[in-house]
Structure formats: C-alpha cells, structure tokens
PDB file of C-alpha atoms in Angstrom:
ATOM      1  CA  UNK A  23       4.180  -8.314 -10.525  1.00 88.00           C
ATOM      2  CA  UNK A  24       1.696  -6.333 -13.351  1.00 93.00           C
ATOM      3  CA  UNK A  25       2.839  -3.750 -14.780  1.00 96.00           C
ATOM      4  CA  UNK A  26       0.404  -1.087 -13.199  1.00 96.00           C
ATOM      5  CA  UNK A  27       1.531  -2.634  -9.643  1.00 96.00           C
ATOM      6  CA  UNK A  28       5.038  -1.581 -10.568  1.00 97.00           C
ATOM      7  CA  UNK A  29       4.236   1.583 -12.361  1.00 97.00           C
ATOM      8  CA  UNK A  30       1.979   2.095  -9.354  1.00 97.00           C
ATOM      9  CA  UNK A  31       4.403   1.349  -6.980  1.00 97.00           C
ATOM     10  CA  UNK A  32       7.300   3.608  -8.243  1.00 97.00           C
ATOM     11  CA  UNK A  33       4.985   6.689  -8.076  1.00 97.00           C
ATOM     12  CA  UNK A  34       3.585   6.258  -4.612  1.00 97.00           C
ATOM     13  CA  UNK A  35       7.449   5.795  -3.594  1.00 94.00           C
ATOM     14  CA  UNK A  36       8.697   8.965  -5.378  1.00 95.00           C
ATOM     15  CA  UNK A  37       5.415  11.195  -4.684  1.00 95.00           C
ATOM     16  CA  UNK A  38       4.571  11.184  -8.059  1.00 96.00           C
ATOM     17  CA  UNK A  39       0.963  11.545  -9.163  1.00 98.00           C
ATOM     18  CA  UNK A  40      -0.339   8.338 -10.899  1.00 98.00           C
ATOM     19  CA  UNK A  41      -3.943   7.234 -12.301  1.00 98.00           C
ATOM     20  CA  UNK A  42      -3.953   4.237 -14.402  1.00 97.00           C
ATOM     21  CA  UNK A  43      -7.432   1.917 -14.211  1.00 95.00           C
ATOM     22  CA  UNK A  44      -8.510   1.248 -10.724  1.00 96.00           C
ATOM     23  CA  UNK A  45      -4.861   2.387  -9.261  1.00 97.00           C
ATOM     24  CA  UNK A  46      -4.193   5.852  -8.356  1.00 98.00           C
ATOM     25  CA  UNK A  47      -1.581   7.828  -6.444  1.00 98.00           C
ATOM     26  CA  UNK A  48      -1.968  11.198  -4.847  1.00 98.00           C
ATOM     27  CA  UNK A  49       0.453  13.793  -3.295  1.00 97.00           C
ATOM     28  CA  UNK A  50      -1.226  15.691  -0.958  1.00 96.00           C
ATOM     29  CA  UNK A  51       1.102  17.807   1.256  1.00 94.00           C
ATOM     30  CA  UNK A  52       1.693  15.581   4.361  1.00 94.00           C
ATOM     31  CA  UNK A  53       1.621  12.380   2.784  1.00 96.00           C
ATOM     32  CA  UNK A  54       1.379  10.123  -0.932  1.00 97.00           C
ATOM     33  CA  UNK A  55      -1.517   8.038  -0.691  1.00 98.00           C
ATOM     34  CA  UNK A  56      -1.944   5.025  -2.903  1.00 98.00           C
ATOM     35  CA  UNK A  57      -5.449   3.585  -3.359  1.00 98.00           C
ATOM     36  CA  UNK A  58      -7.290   1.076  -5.181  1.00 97.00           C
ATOM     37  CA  UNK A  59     -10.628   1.606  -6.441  1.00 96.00           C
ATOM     38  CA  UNK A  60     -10.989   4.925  -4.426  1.00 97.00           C
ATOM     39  CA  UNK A  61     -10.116   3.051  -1.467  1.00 97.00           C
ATOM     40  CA  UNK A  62      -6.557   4.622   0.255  1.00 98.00           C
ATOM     41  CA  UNK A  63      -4.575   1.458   0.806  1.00 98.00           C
ATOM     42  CA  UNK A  64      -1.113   2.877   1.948  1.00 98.00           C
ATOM     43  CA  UNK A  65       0.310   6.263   3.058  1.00 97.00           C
ATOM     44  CA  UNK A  66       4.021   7.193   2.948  1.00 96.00           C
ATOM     45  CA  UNK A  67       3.773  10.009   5.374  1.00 93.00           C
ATOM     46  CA  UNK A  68       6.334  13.078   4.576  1.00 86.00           C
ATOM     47  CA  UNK A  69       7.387  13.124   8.483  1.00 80.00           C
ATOM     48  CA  UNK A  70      11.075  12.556   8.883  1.00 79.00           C
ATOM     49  CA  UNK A  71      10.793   8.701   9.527  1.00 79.00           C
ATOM     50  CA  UNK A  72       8.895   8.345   6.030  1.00 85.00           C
ATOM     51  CA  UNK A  73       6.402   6.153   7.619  1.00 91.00           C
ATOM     52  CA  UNK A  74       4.361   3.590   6.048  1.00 95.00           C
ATOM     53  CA  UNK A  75       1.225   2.371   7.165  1.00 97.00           C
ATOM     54  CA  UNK A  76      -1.042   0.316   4.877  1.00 97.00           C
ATOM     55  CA  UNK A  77      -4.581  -1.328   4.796  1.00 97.00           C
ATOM     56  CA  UNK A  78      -7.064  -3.584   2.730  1.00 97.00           C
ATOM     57  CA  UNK A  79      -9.932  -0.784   3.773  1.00 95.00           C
ATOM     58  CA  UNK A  80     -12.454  -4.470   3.988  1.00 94.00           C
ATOM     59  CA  UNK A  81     -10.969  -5.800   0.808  1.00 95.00           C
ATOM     60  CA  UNK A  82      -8.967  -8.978   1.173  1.00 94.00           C
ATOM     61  CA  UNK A  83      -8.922  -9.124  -2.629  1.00 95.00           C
ATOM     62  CA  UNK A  84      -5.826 -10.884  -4.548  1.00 95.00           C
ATOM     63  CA  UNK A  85      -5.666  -7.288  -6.627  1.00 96.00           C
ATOM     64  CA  UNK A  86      -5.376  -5.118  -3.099  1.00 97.00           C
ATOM     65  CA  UNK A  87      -2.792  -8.174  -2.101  1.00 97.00           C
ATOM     66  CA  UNK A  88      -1.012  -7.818  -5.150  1.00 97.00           C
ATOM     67  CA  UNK A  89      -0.763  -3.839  -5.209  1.00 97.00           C
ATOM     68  CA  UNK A  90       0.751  -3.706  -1.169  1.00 97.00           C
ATOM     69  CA  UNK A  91       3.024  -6.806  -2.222  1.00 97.00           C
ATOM     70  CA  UNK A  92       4.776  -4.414  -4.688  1.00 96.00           C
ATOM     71  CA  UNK A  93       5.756  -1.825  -1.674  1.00 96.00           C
ATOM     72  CA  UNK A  94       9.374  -2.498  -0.601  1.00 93.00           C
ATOM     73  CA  UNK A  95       9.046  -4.053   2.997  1.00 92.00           C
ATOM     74  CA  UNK A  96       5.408  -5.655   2.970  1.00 96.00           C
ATOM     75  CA  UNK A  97       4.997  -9.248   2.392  1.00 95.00           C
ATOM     76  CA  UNK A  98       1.458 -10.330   2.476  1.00 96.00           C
ATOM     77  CA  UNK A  99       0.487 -13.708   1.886  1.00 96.00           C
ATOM     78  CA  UNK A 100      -2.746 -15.439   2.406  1.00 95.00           C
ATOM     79  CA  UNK A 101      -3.255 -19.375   4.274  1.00 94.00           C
ATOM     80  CA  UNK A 102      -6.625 -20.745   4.557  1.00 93.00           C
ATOM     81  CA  UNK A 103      -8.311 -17.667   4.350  1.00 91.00           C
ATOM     82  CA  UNK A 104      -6.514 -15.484   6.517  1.00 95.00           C
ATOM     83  CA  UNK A 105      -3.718 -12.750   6.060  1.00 96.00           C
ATOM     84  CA  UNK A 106      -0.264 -12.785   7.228  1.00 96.00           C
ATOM     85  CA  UNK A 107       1.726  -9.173   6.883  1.00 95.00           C
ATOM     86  CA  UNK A 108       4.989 -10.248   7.377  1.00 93.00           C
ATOM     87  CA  UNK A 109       4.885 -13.240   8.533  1.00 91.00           C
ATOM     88  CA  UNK A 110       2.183 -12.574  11.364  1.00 92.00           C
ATOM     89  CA  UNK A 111      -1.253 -12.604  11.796  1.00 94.00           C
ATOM     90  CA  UNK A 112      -3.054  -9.700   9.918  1.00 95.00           C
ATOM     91  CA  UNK A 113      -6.483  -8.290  10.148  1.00 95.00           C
ATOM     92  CA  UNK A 114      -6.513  -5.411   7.221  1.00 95.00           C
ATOM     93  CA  UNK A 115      -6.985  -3.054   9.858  1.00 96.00           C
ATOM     94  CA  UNK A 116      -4.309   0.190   9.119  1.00 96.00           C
ATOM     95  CA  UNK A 117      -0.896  -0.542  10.265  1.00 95.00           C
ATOM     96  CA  UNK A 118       2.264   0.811  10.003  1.00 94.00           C
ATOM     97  CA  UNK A 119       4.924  -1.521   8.478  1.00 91.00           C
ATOM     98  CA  UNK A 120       7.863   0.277   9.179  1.00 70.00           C
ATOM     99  CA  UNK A 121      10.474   3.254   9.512  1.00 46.00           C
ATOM    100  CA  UNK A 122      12.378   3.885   6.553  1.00 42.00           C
ATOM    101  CA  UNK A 123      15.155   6.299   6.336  1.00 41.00           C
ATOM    102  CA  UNK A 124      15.341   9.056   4.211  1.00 38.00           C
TER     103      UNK A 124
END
C-alpha cells in the first residue's frame, strides 16, 4: 500500500481532514467523504451503523483500486477487465460494503 493510501485511509476512518496530491478527505457533518481527484469515492456515514458505501464514480483506474483497497472490509480485485468487490461481480456503481459497529 503507498503511503498517501494509508495516510489517506487513516483520516477518512477517524474523520480527520486530509489533502495530500490527488487524495483528499472531508468531514462534513453527516458523513467523511474520501475522494480522488475531486471525485467522492467512499462515505463513512455518521449514522449509528457507520455505514460505508463506496464507488469508482466511472474510474476503474489501478490508483481508485488501490485507494478503496486500503479501507478495512473492501477487497477489490480486477480479472480480465472486470471488477470483483469482494469476491463478486462489481460494476463501480455506489454500494454499500458493510455495517460496522461503533
């Protein structure tokens, strides 16, 4: 993982406001949002689930692969061109991943 994924990562999981190159993390009051090149690619929402739901916003890049990789629970790998998200079938579109306690 590069640095900025991890550096990335650990501020979009403790709602920490982040810019560093083409990453950036924002607080906003109902969510943290963590996007790449401008583009939001996940939301931790601040409901009492902590939901995460994450996208490639029309980017199946390696770098937007690489950045939702480095969230705890996603697992995105690639296989003749398309996306699998866990293991199944992915089409970038926003999902949510799963429930995580507080």
């Amino acid at each position: 993982m590069r640095k900025i994924t991890a550096q990335a990562v650990q501020a979009f999981e403790n709602a920490t406001p982040f810019k560093s190159g083409n990453t950036q993390v924002e607080v906003t009051p109902n969510c943290t949002i963590l996007k790449l090149f401008g583009n939001p690619i996940a939301y931790r929402y601040n409901d009492p689930e902590r939901t995460l739901s994450i996208t490639n916003c029309g980017w199946p890049t390696a770098t937007t692969r690489e950045r939702l990789n480095g969230i705890e629970g996603v697992s995105i790998s690639q296989s003749a061109g398309l996306w699998y998200l866990n293991g199944v079938q992915w089409d970038g579109k926003l999902t949510d991943v799963n429930v995580l306690p507080l």
